[in-house]
Steps between C-alpha positions, in 0.01 A plus 500: 500500500604225262819688408604553864430133578734394216771737629472361854502145368810571290680651802401204716630248244825697466553505878422130538750404231778709652440444869515120491821467301811349658835670480794302379861553408826346395826518692854387425752474782759283672524373858820373663489238773797419722523160669681392815829313442343163590244532215658392166368758254624297200271209603182707528199437280255787461121480474215744528136457589269572211272794574206612284527873444875522557692309234857490379582581138860419567684374808852364532796523736876519524714339774804661661675216687782723631255721692250214550216702353248478222344775289149453364400689184125551470258650253145465622153619417280567802155611598492732801391314810644163391817423693831407340547122464691319774854405399624167639867402511570128559787256515545135595753370748588160641524476880529221752182439694544559874297187579691264273818478303312538176536797266184694429426753228389843619354771277566843649271785399534876531195717437490859374144612578329833443202666662317796350763527226432469127847590378824641639555867434849570640506159673827407331672724759384278787746238627341157530688218678387143555628297798415147608383630839273759331421347160203719406495862391173692513474838328204726567438832330454775758470789258507413131515863386827555685626143442524412869500135601513303822736205454533227760659158518292243686567144614168329425199557282146465626171568334342805655226407743589131481715278711687362199875483462687486170850361533799614300643148509327210330626146550460267205305183584652181368288270286487140620622236262398135519 
């Protein structure tokens, strides 16, 4: 009786240790982004949102001004179930305000967002293109085993279930001086 109890207890402990573990991995790949002609690729600054459970060991990029595109080189460590960090491309421009003859500073933003995607197996083959009319790209994994993705460009971002709009153009507010 005591011996069988110890065997069952050992099996139970073994199963508990193995069934609650999280899978993780490391991937190294590149992604190429094309930009419309009216988006100056040489002026872009790149950022990414920090995500616990999906971190970059190395990330950098190369600009091709002739083709107006940018290639991102990524090495990341991920935990399955944690989505890939959002990549944000930004640049500043000076425009005249429609309501006055004053110049205003605008920060344009382009978002590369993922849903249900930890890393990009075969995603380097997908053609991504940013446009001012559709400045956001959303990639959703349909079937990770066969590396199938649904890629769509959208005009505006909204939080799901909320009536909240994120703009891709931010206007800098001037500080008053005495």
